[in-house]
Coordinates of C-alpha atoms and ligand atoms in Angstrom, one line a residue:
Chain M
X521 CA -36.1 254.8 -78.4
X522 CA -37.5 251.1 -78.9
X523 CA -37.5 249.1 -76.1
X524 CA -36.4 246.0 -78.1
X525 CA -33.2 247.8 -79.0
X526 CA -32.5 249.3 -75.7
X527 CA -32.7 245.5 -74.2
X528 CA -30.5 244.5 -76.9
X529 CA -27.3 247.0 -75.8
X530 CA -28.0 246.9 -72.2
X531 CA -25.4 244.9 -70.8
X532 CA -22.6 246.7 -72.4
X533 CA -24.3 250.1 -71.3
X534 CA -24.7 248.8 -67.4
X535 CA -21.0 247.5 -67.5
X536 CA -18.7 249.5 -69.1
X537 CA -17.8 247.0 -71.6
X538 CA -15.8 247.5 -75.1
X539 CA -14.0 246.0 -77.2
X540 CA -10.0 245.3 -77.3
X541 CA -8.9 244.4 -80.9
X542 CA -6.6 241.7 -81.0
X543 CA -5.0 242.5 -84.7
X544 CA -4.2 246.4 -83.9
X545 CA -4.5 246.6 -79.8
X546 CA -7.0 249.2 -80.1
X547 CA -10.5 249.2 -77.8
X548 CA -13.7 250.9 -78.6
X549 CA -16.8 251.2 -76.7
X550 CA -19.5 250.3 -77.3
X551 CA -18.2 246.8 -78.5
X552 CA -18.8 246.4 -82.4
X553 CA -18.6 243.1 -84.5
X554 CA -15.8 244.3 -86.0
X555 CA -13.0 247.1 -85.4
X556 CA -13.9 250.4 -86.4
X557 CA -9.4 251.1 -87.0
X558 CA -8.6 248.3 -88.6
X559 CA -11.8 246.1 -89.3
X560 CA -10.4 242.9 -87.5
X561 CA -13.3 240.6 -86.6
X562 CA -10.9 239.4 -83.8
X563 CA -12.2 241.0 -80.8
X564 CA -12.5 240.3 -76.7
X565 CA -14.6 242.2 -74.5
X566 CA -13.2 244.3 -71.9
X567 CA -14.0 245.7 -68.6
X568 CA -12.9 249.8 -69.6
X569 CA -12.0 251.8 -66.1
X570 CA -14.6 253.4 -65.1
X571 CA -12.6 256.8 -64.8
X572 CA -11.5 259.4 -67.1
X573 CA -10.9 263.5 -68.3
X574 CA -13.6 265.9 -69.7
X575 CA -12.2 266.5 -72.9
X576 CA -15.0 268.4 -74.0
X577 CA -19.1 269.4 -72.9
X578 CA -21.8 271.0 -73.7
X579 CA -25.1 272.4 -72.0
X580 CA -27.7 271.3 -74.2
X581 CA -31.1 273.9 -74.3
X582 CA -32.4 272.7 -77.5
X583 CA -34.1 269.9 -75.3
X584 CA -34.9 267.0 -77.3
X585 CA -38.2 265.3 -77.1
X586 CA -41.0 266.7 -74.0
X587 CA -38.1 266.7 -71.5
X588 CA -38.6 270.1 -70.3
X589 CA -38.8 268.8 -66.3
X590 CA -35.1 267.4 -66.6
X591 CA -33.1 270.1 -68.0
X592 CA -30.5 270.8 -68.3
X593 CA -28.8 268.1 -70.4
X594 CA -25.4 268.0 -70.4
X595 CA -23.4 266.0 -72.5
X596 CA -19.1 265.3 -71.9
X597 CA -16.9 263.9 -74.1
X598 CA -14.5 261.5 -71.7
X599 CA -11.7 259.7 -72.3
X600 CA -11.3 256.8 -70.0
X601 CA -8.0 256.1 -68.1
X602 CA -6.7 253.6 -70.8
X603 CA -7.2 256.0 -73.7
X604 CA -10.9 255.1 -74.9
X605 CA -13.1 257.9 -75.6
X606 CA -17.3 258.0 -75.2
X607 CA -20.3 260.7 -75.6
X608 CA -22.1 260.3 -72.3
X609 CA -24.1 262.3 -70.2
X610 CA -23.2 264.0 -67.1
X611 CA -24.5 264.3 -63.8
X612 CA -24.5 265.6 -60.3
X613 CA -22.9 268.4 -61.7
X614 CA -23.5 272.2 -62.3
X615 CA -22.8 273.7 -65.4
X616 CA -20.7 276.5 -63.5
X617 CA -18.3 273.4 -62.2
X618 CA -17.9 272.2 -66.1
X619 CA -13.7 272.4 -67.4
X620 CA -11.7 270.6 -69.3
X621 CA -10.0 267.8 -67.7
X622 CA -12.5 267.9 -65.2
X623 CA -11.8 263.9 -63.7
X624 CA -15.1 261.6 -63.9
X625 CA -16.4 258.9 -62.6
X626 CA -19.1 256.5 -63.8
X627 CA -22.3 256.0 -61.9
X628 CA -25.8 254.2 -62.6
X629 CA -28.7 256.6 -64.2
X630 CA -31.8 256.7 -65.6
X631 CA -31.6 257.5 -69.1
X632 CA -34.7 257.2 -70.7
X633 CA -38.2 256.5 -69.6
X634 CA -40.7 255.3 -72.5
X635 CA -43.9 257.3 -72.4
X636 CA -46.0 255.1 -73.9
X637 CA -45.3 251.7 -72.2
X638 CA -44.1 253.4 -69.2
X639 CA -40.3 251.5 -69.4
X640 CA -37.4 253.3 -67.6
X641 CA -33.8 252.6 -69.3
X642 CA -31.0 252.9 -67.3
X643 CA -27.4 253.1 -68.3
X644 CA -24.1 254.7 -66.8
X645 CA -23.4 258.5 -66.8
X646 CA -20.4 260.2 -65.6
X647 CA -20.2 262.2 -62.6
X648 CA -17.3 264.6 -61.1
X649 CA -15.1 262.5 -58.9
X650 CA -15.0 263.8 -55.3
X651 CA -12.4 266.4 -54.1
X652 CA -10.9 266.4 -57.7
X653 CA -13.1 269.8 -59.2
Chain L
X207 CA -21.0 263.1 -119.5
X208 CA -23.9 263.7 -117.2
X209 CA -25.3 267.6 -117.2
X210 CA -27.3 269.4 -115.0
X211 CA -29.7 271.1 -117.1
X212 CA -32.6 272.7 -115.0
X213 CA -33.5 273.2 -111.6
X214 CA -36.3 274.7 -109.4
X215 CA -36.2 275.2 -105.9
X216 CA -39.2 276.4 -102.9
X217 CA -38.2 279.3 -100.6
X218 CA -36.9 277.2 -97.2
X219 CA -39.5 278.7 -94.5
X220 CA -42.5 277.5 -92.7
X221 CA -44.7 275.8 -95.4
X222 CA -47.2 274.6 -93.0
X223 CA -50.4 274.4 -95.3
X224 CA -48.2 272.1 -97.4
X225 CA -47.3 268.3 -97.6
X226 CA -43.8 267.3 -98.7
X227 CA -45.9 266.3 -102.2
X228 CA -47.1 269.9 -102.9
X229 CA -43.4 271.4 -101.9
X230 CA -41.8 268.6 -104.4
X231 CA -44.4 269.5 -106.8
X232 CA -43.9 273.0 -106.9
X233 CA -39.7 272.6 -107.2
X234 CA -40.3 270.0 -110.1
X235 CA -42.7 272.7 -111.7
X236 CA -40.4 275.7 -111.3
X237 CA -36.8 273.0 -112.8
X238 CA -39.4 272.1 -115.5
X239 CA -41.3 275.5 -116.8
X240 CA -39.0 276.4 -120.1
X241 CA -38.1 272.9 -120.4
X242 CA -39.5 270.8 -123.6
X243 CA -39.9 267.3 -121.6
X244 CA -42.6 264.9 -121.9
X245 CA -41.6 262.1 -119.6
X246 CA -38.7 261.3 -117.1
X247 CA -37.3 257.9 -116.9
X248 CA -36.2 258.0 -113.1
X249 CA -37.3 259.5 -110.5
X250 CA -35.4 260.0 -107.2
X251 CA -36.2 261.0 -103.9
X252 CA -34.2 262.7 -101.2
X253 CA -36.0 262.5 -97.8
X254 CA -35.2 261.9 -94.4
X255 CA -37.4 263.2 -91.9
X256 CA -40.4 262.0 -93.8
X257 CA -40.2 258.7 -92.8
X258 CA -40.5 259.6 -89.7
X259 CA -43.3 261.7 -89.7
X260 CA -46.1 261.3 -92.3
X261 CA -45.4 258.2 -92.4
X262 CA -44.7 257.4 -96.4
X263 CA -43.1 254.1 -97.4
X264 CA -42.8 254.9 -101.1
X265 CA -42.2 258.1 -101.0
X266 CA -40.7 258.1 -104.5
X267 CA -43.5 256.8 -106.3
X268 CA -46.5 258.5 -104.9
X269 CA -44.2 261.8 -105.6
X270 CA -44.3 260.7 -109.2
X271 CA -47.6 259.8 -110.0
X272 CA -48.7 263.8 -108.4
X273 CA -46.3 265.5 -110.8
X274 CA -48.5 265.1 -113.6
X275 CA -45.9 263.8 -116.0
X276 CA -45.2 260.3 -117.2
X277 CA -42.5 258.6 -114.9
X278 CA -41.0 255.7 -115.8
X279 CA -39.2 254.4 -112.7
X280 CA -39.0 256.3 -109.0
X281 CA -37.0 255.2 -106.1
X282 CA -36.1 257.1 -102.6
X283 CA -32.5 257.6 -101.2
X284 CA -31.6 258.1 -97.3
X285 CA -28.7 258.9 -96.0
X286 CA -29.5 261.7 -93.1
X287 CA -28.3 265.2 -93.7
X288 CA -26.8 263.7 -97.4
X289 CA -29.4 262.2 -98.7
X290 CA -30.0 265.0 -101.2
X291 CA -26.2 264.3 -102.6
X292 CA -26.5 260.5 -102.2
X293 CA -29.7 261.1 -104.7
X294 CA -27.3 262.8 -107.0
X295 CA -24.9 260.1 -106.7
X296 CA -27.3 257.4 -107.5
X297 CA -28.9 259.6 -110.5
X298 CA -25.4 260.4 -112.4
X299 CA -25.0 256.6 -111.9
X300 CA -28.2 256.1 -113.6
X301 CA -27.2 257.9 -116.4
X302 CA -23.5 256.3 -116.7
X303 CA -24.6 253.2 -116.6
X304 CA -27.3 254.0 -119.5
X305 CA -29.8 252.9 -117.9
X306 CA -31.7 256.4 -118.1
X307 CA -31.3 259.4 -119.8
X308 CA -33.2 262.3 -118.5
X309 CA -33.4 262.1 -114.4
X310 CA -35.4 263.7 -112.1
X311 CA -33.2 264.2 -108.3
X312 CA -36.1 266.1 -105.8
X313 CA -34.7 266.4 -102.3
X314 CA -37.4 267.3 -99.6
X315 CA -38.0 267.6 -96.0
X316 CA -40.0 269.2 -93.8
X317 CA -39.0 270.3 -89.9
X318 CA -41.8 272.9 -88.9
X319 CA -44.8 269.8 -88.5
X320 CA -44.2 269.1 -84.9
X321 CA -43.3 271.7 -82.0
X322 CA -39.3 271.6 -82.0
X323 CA -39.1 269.4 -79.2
X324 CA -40.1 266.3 -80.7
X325 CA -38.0 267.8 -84.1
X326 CA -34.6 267.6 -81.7
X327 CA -35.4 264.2 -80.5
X328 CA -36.2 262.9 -84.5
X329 CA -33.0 264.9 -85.8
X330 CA -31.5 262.9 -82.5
X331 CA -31.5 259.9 -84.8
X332 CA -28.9 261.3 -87.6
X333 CA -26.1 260.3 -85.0
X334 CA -25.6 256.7 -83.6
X335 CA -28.7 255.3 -81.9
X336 CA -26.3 252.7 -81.0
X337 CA -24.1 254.9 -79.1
X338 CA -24.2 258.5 -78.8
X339 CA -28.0 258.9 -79.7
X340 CA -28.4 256.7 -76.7
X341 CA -28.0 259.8 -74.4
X342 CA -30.3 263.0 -75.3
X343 CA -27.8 264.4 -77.2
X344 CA -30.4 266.4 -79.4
X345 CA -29.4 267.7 -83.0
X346 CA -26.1 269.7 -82.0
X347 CA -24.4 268.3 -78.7
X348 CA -21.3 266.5 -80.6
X349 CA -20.9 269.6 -82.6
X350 CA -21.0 272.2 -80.2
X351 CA -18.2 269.7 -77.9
X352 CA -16.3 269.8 -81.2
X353 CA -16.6 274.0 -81.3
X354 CA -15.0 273.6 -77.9
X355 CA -12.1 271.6 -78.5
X356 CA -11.5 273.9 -81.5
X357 CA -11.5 276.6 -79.8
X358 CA -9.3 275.5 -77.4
X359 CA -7.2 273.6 -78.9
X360 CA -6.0 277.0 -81.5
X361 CA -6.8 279.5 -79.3
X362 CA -9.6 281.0 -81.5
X363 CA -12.2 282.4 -79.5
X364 CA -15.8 283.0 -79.7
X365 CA -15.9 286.5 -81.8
X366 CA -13.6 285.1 -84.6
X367 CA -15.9 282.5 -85.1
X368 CA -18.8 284.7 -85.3
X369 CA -18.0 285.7 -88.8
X370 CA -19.2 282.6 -90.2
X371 CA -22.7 283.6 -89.9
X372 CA -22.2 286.8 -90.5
X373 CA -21.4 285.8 -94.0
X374 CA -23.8 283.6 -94.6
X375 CA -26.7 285.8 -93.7
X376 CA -24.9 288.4 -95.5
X377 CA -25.1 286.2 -98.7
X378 CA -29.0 285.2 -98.2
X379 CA -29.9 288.4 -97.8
X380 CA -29.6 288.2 -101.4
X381 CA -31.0 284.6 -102.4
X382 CA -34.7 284.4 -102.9
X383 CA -34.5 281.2 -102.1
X384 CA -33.3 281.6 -98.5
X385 CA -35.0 281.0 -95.0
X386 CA -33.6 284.1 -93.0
X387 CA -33.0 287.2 -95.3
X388 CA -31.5 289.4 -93.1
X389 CA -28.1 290.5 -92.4
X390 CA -26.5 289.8 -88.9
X391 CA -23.6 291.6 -87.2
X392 CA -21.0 289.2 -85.7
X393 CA -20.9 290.6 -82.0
X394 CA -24.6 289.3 -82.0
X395 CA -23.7 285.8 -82.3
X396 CA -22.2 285.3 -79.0
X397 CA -24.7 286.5 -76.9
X398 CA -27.5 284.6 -78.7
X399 CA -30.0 282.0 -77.1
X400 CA -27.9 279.3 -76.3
X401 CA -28.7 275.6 -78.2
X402 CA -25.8 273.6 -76.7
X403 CA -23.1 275.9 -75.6
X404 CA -20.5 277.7 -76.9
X405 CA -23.5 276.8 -80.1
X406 CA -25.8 279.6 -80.1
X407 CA -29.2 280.4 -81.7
X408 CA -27.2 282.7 -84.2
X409 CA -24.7 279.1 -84.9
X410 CA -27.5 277.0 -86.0
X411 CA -29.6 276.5 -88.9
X412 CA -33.1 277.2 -88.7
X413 CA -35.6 274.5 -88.8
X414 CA -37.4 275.1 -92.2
X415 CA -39.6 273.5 -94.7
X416 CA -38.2 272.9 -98.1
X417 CA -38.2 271.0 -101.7
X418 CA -35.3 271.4 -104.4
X419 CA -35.2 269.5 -108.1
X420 CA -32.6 269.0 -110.5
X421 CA -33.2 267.6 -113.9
X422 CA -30.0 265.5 -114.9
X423 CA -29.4 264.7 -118.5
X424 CA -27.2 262.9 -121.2
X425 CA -25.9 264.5 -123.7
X426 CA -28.6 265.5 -126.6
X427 CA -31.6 265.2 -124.3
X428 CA -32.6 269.0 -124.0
X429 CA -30.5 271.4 -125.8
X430 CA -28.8 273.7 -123.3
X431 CA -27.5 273.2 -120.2
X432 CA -26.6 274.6 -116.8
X433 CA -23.3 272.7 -116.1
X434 CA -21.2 269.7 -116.2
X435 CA -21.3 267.1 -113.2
X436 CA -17.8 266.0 -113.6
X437 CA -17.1 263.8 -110.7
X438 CA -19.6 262.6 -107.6
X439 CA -17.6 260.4 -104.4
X440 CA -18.9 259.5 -101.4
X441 CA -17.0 258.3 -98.2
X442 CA -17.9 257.2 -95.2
X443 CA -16.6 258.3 -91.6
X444 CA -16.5 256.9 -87.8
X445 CA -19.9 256.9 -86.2
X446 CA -18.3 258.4 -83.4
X447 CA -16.3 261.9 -83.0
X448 CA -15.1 259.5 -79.8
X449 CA -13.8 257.4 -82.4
X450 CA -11.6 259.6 -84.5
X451 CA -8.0 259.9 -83.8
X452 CA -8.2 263.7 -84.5
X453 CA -12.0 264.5 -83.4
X454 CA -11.3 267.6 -85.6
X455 CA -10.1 265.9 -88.4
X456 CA -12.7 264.4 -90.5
X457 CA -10.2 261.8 -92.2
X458 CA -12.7 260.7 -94.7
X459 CA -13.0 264.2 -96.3
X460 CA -9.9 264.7 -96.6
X461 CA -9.1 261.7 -98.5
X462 CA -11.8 262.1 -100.8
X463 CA -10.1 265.7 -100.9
X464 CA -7.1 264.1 -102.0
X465 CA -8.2 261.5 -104.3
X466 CA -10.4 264.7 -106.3
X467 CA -7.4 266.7 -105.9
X468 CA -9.0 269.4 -104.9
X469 CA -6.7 271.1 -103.0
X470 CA -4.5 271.4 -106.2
X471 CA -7.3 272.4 -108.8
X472 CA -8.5 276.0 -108.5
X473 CA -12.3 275.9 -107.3
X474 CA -14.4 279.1 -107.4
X475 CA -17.5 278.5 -106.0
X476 CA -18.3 276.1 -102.9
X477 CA -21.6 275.1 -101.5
X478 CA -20.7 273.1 -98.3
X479 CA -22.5 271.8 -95.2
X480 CA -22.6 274.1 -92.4
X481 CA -25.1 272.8 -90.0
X482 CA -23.1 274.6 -87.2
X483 CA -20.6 277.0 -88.1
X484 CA -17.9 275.0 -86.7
X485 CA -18.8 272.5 -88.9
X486 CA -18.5 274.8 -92.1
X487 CA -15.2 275.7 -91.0
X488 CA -13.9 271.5 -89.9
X489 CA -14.9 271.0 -93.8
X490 CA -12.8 274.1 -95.0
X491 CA -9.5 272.8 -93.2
X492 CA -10.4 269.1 -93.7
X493 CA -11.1 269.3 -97.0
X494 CA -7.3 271.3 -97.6
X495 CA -9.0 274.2 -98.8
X496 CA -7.4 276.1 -95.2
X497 CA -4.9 275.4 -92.6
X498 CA -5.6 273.7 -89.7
X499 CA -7.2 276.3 -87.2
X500 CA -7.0 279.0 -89.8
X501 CA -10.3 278.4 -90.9
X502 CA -12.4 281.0 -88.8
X503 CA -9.6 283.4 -89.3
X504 CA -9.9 283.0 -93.2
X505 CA -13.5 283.8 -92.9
X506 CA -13.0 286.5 -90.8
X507 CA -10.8 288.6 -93.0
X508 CA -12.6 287.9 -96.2
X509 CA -10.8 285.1 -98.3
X510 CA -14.0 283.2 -98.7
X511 CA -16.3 285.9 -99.3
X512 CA -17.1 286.9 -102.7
X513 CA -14.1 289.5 -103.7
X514 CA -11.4 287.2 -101.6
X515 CA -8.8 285.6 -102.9
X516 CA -10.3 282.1 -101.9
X517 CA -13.4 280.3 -104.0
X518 CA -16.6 282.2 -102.8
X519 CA -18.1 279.7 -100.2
X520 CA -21.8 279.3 -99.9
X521 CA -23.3 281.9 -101.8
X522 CA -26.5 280.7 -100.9
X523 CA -26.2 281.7 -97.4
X524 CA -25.4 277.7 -96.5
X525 CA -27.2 275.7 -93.8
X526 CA -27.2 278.4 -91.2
X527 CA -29.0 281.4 -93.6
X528 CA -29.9 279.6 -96.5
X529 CA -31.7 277.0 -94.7
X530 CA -31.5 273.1 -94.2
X531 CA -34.6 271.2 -94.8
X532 CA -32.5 268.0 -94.0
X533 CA -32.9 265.5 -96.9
X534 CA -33.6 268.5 -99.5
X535 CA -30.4 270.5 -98.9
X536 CA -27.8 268.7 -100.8
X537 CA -30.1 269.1 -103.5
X538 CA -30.4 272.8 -103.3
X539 CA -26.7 272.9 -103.2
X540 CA -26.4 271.3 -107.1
X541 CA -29.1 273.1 -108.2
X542 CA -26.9 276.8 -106.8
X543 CA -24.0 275.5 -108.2
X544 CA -24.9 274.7 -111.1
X545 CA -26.8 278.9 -111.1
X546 CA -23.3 279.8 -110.6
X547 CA -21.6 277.8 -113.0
X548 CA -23.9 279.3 -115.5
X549 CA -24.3 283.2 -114.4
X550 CA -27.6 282.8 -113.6
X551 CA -27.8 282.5 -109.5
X552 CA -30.4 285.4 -108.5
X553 CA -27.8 286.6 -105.7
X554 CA -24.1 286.9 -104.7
X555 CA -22.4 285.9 -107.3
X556 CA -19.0 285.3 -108.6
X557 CA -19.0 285.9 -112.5
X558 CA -16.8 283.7 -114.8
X559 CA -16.8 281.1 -112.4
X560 CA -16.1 277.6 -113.8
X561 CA -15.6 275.0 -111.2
X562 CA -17.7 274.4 -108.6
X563 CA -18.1 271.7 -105.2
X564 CA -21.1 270.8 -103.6
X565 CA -19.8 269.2 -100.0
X566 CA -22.3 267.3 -98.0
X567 CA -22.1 265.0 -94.8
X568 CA -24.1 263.4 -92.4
X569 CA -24.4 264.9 -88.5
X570 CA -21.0 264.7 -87.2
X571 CA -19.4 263.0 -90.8
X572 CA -21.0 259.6 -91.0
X573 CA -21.0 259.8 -94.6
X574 CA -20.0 262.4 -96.8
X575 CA -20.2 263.5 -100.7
X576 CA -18.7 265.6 -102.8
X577 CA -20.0 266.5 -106.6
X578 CA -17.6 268.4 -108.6
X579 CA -18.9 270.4 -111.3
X580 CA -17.9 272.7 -114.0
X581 CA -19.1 275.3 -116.3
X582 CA -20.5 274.8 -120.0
Ligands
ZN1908 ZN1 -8.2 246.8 -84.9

């Protein structure tokens, strides 16, 4: 991933920020110039809640790039206490503890690191709330 | 009206003594053999993956000037896993519009030059960099959550969706063209390698090498042909499956379905995109073609196979037998249809057939197309 890009979508990504449309009431994350329902331009950021549901996950094996020292990935689709859904990562969690519904929480990770110029990209992945698996 | 009147295709597998030139070469040679052509007018180029690893900027036109026949014009298309239908869009718009008369569509891609590792992380890229892709999501992590919801959601479970491959390696058994050539028995699938579970090994298409051509024509330009494009649309999709109302529901499809009529017209033969088998089977019921969670239970009993009552679906043996060198395979999909429009695909086959899709999308439905063709 290019660092100039990753710099670019960090604050949304350390914050939990999306988008609330003011012509159809929906949000989105992450915030877009314009609303992917009903294509109003006439948007405000939001603060989303930073809890939600597993609706869905997977245990990725077909690792992707030379990550072979931080697998597993797993991946969760999560829909946030107001009704917005995001792909994000999991973590501190065991594959064996995965289910549907499975409450979440978000929590400050490393994401990425750069190889080449040695950057680390951070951004927020979910984690199981505690006492609610 | 726009006709497709030869094609060629390379065996999907590892080609790795080849460049993408030599496998587009060899599919233009093979479209080309019996035809009496002296010179194209347009040339275009499906790729994806190219640009990320040769690198090529101008794919198009150092393509053309290796094939050894006069080329007037050559341009590349991208669009991900559609590019090779996006290049058919582009060319039957070429010859609409009258600005050319004979075109030349080549769709390759390679995905065996690099150790699959680095291949995930580039096929990464075909979702949202801007959002999913942002996480190491890989090549099938939105699919395989959308296999679980499915499953969940109708109660289908793992074995019923099994069948899907099945078929589909039942059906390249018999295409010469096809990467694996070998028949599979549904209770295997579940217990397969795991690539992002419930997705297994037996789920997935193979990485594979491949190049396809398709010689589009006007009327007049070379005397017989192999069949009719009669419509191509394209839609796009949400970026997101977080962002679709119904993340089974690819909304776009079925509109396009709708606006094509497709689910009122009686189709016989269906190439579509099954990157993951629950993908083949999200197009089936999005596109109307079968009831919503019936899908894997349609397959399972036969209707799609090539004596059901439903139009034989990917003869080929699809993305998951077939193969699915990524910017190539929406051209090998015009290039079978049009075989079985005219009798002459060298495999399963479903005689008499007359109309015929070609259904392509993008990862999870960023884009899709849809050529409808029909017999001569
Ligand atoms: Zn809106």
């Amino acid at each position: 991933m290019v660092l100039a890009r990753w710099w670019r979508t960090r604050i949304p990504r350390y914050r939990l920020i999306g988008a609330q449309c003011k012509s159809c009431g929906r949000a989105h994350y992450p915030p877009r110039k314009a609303c992917p329902y009903c294509g109003s331009t006439e948007l405000e950021q939001v603060m989303l809640p930073r809890r939600g549901i597993l609706e869905s996950y997977t245990v990725v094996q077909s690792i992707p790039g030379d990550t072979r020292f931080q697998a597993p990935i797993i991946v969760g689709l999560v829909r946030l206490e107001n009704g917005v859904r995001l792909v994000a990562e999991l973590t501190d969690v065991q594959p064996e503890e995965l289910k549907l519904g499975l409450e979440v929480e978000a929590t400050m990770r490393r994401i990425r690191e750069d190889g080449d110029n040695g950057t680390i990209m951070y951004g927020l992945k979910f984690r199981p709330v505690l006492g609610k698996s | 009206m726009v006709y497709v009147s030869r094609v060629g295709m390379v065996k999907i597998g590892r080609h790795y003594e080849k460049s993408p030139r030599d496998l587009a070469f060899e599919a233009v040679r093979e479209a080309l053999a019996d035809a009496d052509i002296d010179s194209i007018d347009y040339l275009v180029v499906a790729s994806s993956l190219t640009y990320m690893q040769s690198p090529q900027l101008d794919l198009a036109a150092y393509i053309a000037s290796s094939l050894g026949l006069p080329v007037k014009s050559a341009l590349a298309v991208e669009a991900g896993e559609n590019s090779g239908l996006a290049a058919i869009e582009v060319a039957v718009n070429l010859i609409r519009s009258h600005a050319a008369e004979k075109v030349l569509v080549v769709g390759v891609d390679k995905l065996t030059d690099y150790p699959s590792g680095p291949t995930y992380e580039m096929l990464e890229a075909l979702y949202d960099t801007e959002s999913d892709a942002i996480y190491r999501i890989g090549h099938a992590a939105p699919l395989a959550m959308l296999m679980r919801i499915y499953m969940e959601k109708y109660g289908v479970d793992r074995n019923t969706l099994a069948y899907w491959p099945a078929m589909m390696h039942a059906h390249a058994k018999e295409n010469p063209y096809a990467m694996l050539r070998f028949a599979i028995k549904p209770e295997k699938v579940a217990t397969a390698m795991p690539i992002a579970d419930p997705i297994t090994l037996l789920d997935a298409y193979p990485l594979g090498d491949g190049a396809a051509a398709v010689l589009l024509t006007s009327e007049d330009q070379v005397g017989d042909h192999l069949a009719r494009i009669k419509e191509v649309a394209g839609a796009v999709g949400m970026p997101s499956i977080a962002l679709r109302e119904d993340p089974l529901m690819l909304e776009h499809v079925a509109k396009l379905s709708n606006e094509l009529n497709l689910s009122e017209e009686k189709v016989d033969i269906i190439e579509l995109h099954d990157n993951f088998t629950i993908m083949g089977l999200l197009l089936l019921e999005s596109l109307g073609l079968a009831p919503r969670g019936k899908a894997a239970e349609l397959v399972a009993t036969g209707y799609f196979d090539v004596d059901g009552e439903g139009p034989l679906v990917n003869a080929s043996g699809g993305l998951k037998a077939r193969g699915h060198p990524i910017g190539a395979t929406g051209v090998y999909m015009v290039a079978e249809v049009a075989l079985q429009l005219a009798g002459k695909f060298p495999g399963v086959k479903r005689p008499g057939a007359e109309k015929g899709l070609a259904v392509g999308i993008n990862a999870h439905g960023s884009s899709t197309r849809i050529v409808v063709m029909e017999s001569v």
